[in-house]
PDB file of C-alpha atoms in Angstrom:
ATOM      1  CA  MET A   1       0.000   0.000   0.000  1.00 37.00           C
ATOM      2  CA  SER A   2       1.231   3.418  -0.897  1.00 39.00           C
ATOM      3  CA  SER A   3       1.836   5.808   1.979  1.00 47.00           C
ATOM      4  CA  ASP A   4       0.469   8.710  -0.109  1.00 68.00           C
ATOM      5  CA  LYS A   5      -3.093   7.401   0.227  1.00 81.00           C
ATOM      6  CA  LYS A   6      -5.033   9.456   2.737  1.00 92.00           C
ATOM      7  CA  THR A   7      -8.255   7.416   2.756  1.00 94.00           C
ATOM      8  CA  ALA A   8      -9.046   3.848   3.743  1.00 97.00           C
ATOM      9  CA  ILE A   9     -11.688   1.144   3.802  1.00 97.00           C
ATOM     10  CA  LEU A  10     -11.746  -1.075   6.907  1.00 98.00           C
ATOM     11  CA  CYS A  11     -13.089  -4.642   6.857  1.00 98.00           C
ATOM     12  CA  VAL A  12     -13.788  -6.453  10.135  1.00 98.00           C
ATOM     13  CA  ASP A  13     -14.605 -10.160  10.393  1.00 97.00           C
ATOM     14  CA  ASP A  14     -13.456 -12.872  12.788  1.00 97.00           C
ATOM     15  CA  GLU A  15     -13.052 -15.385   9.946  1.00 96.00           C
ATOM     16  CA  ARG A  16      -9.692 -15.097   8.208  1.00 97.00           C
ATOM     17  CA  MET A  17     -11.085 -16.687   5.011  1.00 97.00           C
ATOM     18  CA  ILE A  18     -13.753 -13.975   4.786  1.00 97.00           C
ATOM     19  CA  LEU A  19     -11.112 -11.264   5.191  1.00 98.00           C
ATOM     20  CA  GLN A  20      -8.971 -12.898   2.499  1.00 97.00           C
ATOM     21  CA  SER A  21     -11.967 -12.974   0.143  1.00 97.00           C
ATOM     22  CA  LEU A  22     -12.706  -9.323   0.862  1.00 97.00           C
ATOM     23  CA  GLU A  23      -9.081  -8.406   0.230  1.00 97.00           C
ATOM     24  CA  LEU A  24      -9.074 -10.177  -3.138  1.00 97.00           C
ATOM     25  CA  GLN A  25     -12.382  -8.655  -4.197  1.00 96.00           C
ATOM     26  CA  LEU A  26     -11.680  -5.109  -3.021  1.00 97.00           C
ATOM     27  CA  SER A  27      -8.028  -4.911  -4.060  1.00 96.00           C
ATOM     28  CA  GLU A  28      -8.736  -5.040  -7.766  1.00 91.00           C
ATOM     29  CA  HIS A  29     -11.225  -2.187  -7.640  1.00 93.00           C
ATOM     30  CA  PHE A  30     -10.090   0.050  -4.765  1.00 95.00           C
ATOM     31  CA  ARG A  31      -6.364  -0.443  -4.057  1.00 90.00           C
ATOM     32  CA  HIS A  32      -5.308   2.399  -6.345  1.00 92.00           C
ATOM     33  CA  LYS A  33      -7.603   4.880  -4.569  1.00 92.00           C
ATOM     34  CA  HIS A  34      -7.722   3.824  -0.913  1.00 94.00           C
ATOM     35  CA  MET A  35      -5.776   1.872   1.666  1.00 96.00           C
ATOM     36  CA  LEU A  36      -7.440  -1.402   2.577  1.00 97.00           C
ATOM     37  CA  GLU A  37      -7.267  -2.431   6.223  1.00 98.00           C
ATOM     38  CA  PHE A  38      -8.444  -5.671   7.826  1.00 98.00           C
ATOM     39  CA  ALA A  39      -9.230  -6.619  11.420  1.00 98.00           C
ATOM     40  CA  GLU A  40     -10.177  -9.970  12.956  1.00 98.00           C
ATOM     41  CA  SER A  41     -12.191  -8.454  15.823  1.00 98.00           C
ATOM     42  CA  ALA A  42     -14.160  -5.360  16.701  1.00 98.00           C
ATOM     43  CA  GLU A  43     -11.521  -4.413  19.270  1.00 98.00           C
ATOM     44  CA  GLU A  44      -8.780  -4.633  16.630  1.00 98.00           C
ATOM     45  CA  GLY A  45     -10.995  -2.613  14.285  1.00 98.00           C
ATOM     46  CA  LEU A  46     -11.249   0.182  16.857  1.00 98.00           C
ATOM     47  CA  GLU A  47      -7.463   0.155  17.299  1.00 98.00           C
ATOM     48  CA  ILE A  48      -6.982   0.450  13.541  1.00 98.00           C
ATOM     49  CA  LEU A  49      -9.482   3.336  13.358  1.00 98.00           C
ATOM     50  CA  ASP A  50      -7.524   5.195  16.054  1.00 97.00           C
ATOM     51  CA  SER A  51      -4.161   4.465  14.447  1.00 98.00           C
ATOM     52  CA  LEU A  52      -5.289   5.602  11.005  1.00 98.00           C
ATOM     53  CA  SER A  53      -6.879   8.737  12.440  1.00 96.00           C
ATOM     54  CA  ASP A  54      -3.686   9.527  14.378  1.00 97.00           C
ATOM     55  CA  ASN A  55      -1.774   9.264  11.090  1.00 96.00           C
ATOM     56  CA  GLY A  56      -4.110  11.601   9.200  1.00 95.00           C
ATOM     57  CA  ILE A  57      -5.803   8.837   7.221  1.00 96.00           C
ATOM     58  CA  LYS A  58      -9.592   9.085   6.896  1.00 94.00           C
ATOM     59  CA  VAL A  59     -11.539   5.839   6.980  1.00 96.00           C
ATOM     60  CA  LEU A  60     -14.367   6.325   4.506  1.00 96.00           C
ATOM     61  CA  ALA A  61     -16.170   3.013   4.989  1.00 97.00           C
ATOM     62  CA  ILE A  62     -16.341   0.069   7.359  1.00 98.00           C
ATOM     63  CA  VAL A  63     -17.546  -3.334   6.200  1.00 98.00           C
ATOM     64  CA  SER A  64     -18.239  -5.386   9.327  1.00 97.00           C
ATOM     65  CA  ASP A  65     -19.543  -8.801  10.223  1.00 96.00           C
ATOM     66  CA  TRP A  66     -22.189  -8.966  12.922  1.00 94.00           C
ATOM     67  CA  LEU A  67     -21.572 -12.279  14.699  1.00 92.00           C
ATOM     68  CA  MET A  68     -18.088 -12.063  16.226  1.00 94.00           C
ATOM     69  CA  PRO A  69     -16.679 -13.137  19.599  1.00 94.00           C
ATOM     70  CA  GLY A  70     -16.469 -10.345  22.135  1.00 95.00           C
ATOM     71  CA  MET A  71     -18.017  -7.194  20.741  1.00 96.00           C
ATOM     72  CA  LYS A  72     -20.601  -7.936  18.033  1.00 94.00           C
ATOM     73  CA  GLY A  73     -20.711  -5.929  14.815  1.00 95.00           C
ATOM     74  CA  ASP A  74     -23.686  -3.779  15.794  1.00 94.00           C
ATOM     75  CA  GLU A  75     -21.956  -2.548  18.957  1.00 96.00           C
ATOM     76  CA  PHE A  76     -18.710  -2.068  17.026  1.00 98.00           C
ATOM     77  CA  LEU A  77     -20.402   0.093  14.384  1.00 98.00           C
ATOM     78  CA  ILE A  78     -22.251   2.123  17.033  1.00 97.00           C
ATOM     79  CA  THR A  79     -18.986   2.688  18.940  1.00 98.00           C
ATOM     80  CA  ALA A  80     -17.163   3.626  15.731  1.00 98.00           C
ATOM     81  CA  HIS A  81     -20.018   5.985  14.795  1.00 97.00           C
ATOM     82  CA  LYS A  82     -19.762   7.862  18.104  1.00 97.00           C
ATOM     83  CA  ARG A  83     -16.116   8.619  17.369  1.00 96.00           C
ATOM     84  CA  PHE A  84     -16.239   8.885  13.568  1.00 96.00           C
ATOM     85  CA  PRO A  85     -19.832   9.704  12.571  1.00 95.00           C
ATOM     86  CA  TYR A  86     -18.970  10.453   8.929  1.00 93.00           C
ATOM     87  CA  ILE A  87     -17.790   6.885   8.165  1.00 96.00           C
ATOM     88  CA  ILE A  88     -20.087   4.825   5.937  1.00 96.00           C
ATOM     89  CA  LYS A  89     -21.132   1.685   7.799  1.00 97.00           C
ATOM     90  CA  ILE A  90     -21.975  -1.562   5.973  1.00 97.00           C
ATOM     91  CA  MET A  91     -22.908  -4.821   7.689  1.00 96.00           C
ATOM     92  CA  LEU A  92     -21.796  -7.992   5.875  1.00 94.00           C
ATOM     93  CA  THR A  93     -23.391 -10.940   7.614  1.00 90.00           C
ATOM     94  CA  GLY A  94     -25.332 -14.129   7.393  1.00 88.00           C
ATOM     95  CA  PHE A  95     -26.703 -13.995  10.937  1.00 84.00           C
ATOM     96  CA  ALA A  96     -27.757 -10.494  12.029  1.00 74.00           C
ATOM     97  CA  ASP A  97     -31.295 -10.312  13.349  1.00 81.00           C
ATOM     98  CA  GLU A  98     -33.613  -7.471  12.372  1.00 88.00           C
ATOM     99  CA  LYS A  99     -33.600  -6.045  15.906  1.00 91.00           C
ATOM    100  CA  SER A 100     -29.814  -5.626  15.781  1.00 88.00           C
ATOM    101  CA  LEU A 101     -29.953  -4.167  12.272  1.00 91.00           C
ATOM    102  CA  ASP A 102     -32.654  -1.691  13.323  1.00 94.00           C
ATOM    103  CA  LYS A 103     -30.531  -0.661  16.303  1.00 94.00           C
ATOM    104  CA  VAL A 104     -27.443  -0.004  14.170  1.00 95.00           C
ATOM    105  CA  ARG A 105     -29.573   1.855  11.600  1.00 96.00           C
ATOM    106  CA  ARG A 106     -30.892   4.151  14.341  1.00 97.00           C
ATOM    107  CA  GLU A 107     -27.733   4.578  16.396  1.00 97.00           C
ATOM    108  CA  ALA A 108     -25.004   4.439  13.743  1.00 96.00           C
ATOM    109  CA  GLY A 109     -26.670   5.363  10.457  1.00 95.00           C
ATOM    110  CA  LEU A 110     -26.099   1.946   8.880  1.00 97.00           C
ATOM    111  CA  TYR A 111     -25.813   2.448   5.121  1.00 96.00           C
ATOM    112  CA  THR A 112     -26.901  -1.076   4.205  1.00 96.00           C
ATOM    113  CA  CYS A 113     -26.640  -4.756   5.053  1.00 96.00           C
ATOM    114  CA  ILE A 114     -25.199  -7.254   2.590  1.00 96.00           C
ATOM    115  CA  ARG A 115     -26.114 -10.864   3.299  1.00 94.00           C
ATOM    116  CA  LYS A 116     -23.570 -13.687   3.178  1.00 93.00           C
ATOM    117  CA  PRO A 117     -22.909 -15.269   0.800  1.00 94.00           C
ATOM    118  CA  TRP A 118     -22.374 -12.119  -1.242  1.00 96.00           C
ATOM    119  CA  THR A 119     -21.022 -11.576  -4.733  1.00 96.00           C
ATOM    120  CA  SER A 120     -18.021  -9.467  -5.592  1.00 96.00           C
ATOM    121  CA  GLU A 121     -20.206  -7.439  -7.962  1.00 97.00           C
ATOM    122  CA  GLU A 122     -22.721  -6.672  -5.198  1.00 97.00           C
ATOM    123  CA  LEU A 123     -20.004  -5.589  -2.763  1.00 97.00           C
ATOM    124  CA  ILE A 124     -18.257  -3.358  -5.328  1.00 96.00           C
ATOM    125  CA  ARG A 125     -21.570  -1.837  -6.457  1.00 96.00           C
ATOM    126  CA  VAL A 126     -22.598  -1.001  -2.868  1.00 96.00           C
ATOM    127  CA  LEU A 127     -19.203   0.485  -1.973  1.00 96.00           C
ATOM    128  CA  ASP A 128     -19.006   2.462  -5.227  1.00 94.00           C
ATOM    129  CA  ALA A 129     -22.460   3.936  -4.593  1.00 94.00           C
ATOM    130  CA  ALA A 130     -21.647   4.736  -0.961  1.00 94.00           C
ATOM    131  CA  LEU A 131     -18.256   6.258  -1.701  1.00 92.00           C
ATOM    132  CA  GLY A 132     -19.615   8.143  -4.704  1.00 88.00           C
ATOM    133  CA  ALA A 133     -21.964  10.013  -2.405  1.00 77.00           C
ATOM    134  CA  PHE A 134     -19.329  10.475   0.303  1.00 70.00           C
ATOM    135  CA  ASP A 135     -18.577  14.007   1.389  1.00 63.00           C
ATOM    136  CA  ILE A 136     -15.541  14.322   3.634  1.00 57.00           C
ATOM    137  CA  PRO A 137     -16.249  16.967   6.265  1.00 52.00           C
ATOM    138  CA  ALA A 138     -14.043  20.042   5.805  1.00 48.00           C
ATOM    139  CA  GLU A 139     -12.673  19.855   9.346  1.00 50.00           C
ATOM    140  CA  LEU A 140     -11.068  16.502   8.619  1.00 47.00           C
TER     141      LEU A 140
END
């Protein structure tokens, strides 16, 4: 990854195979524009958000699983939203219940939920649409 990139996309999932799939799918389309970061837990995701922010890198979007050990994806996205409200939040899951999705929609402005199994085309289309409408706040 080039150090001149000032924006990033963060993917969070406790399954390494899912993260590897996301990396393959997103690299082709986004690696020339944004850093791609990957975390195996919500806690690691929060650490990466802080580290990137400290280094002047703006995370534009988070793609997060819901069902993870420790902090679940809904709580992770709500926590991330409190600190970085401008980040686009996307849930990528096969297990999230509607109550959890409603909560993250209300409390974190969830952009959308993509159900597992997903297609590369669907993921790219959703991220392109989300990032195309993204407006980085001037104070960042």
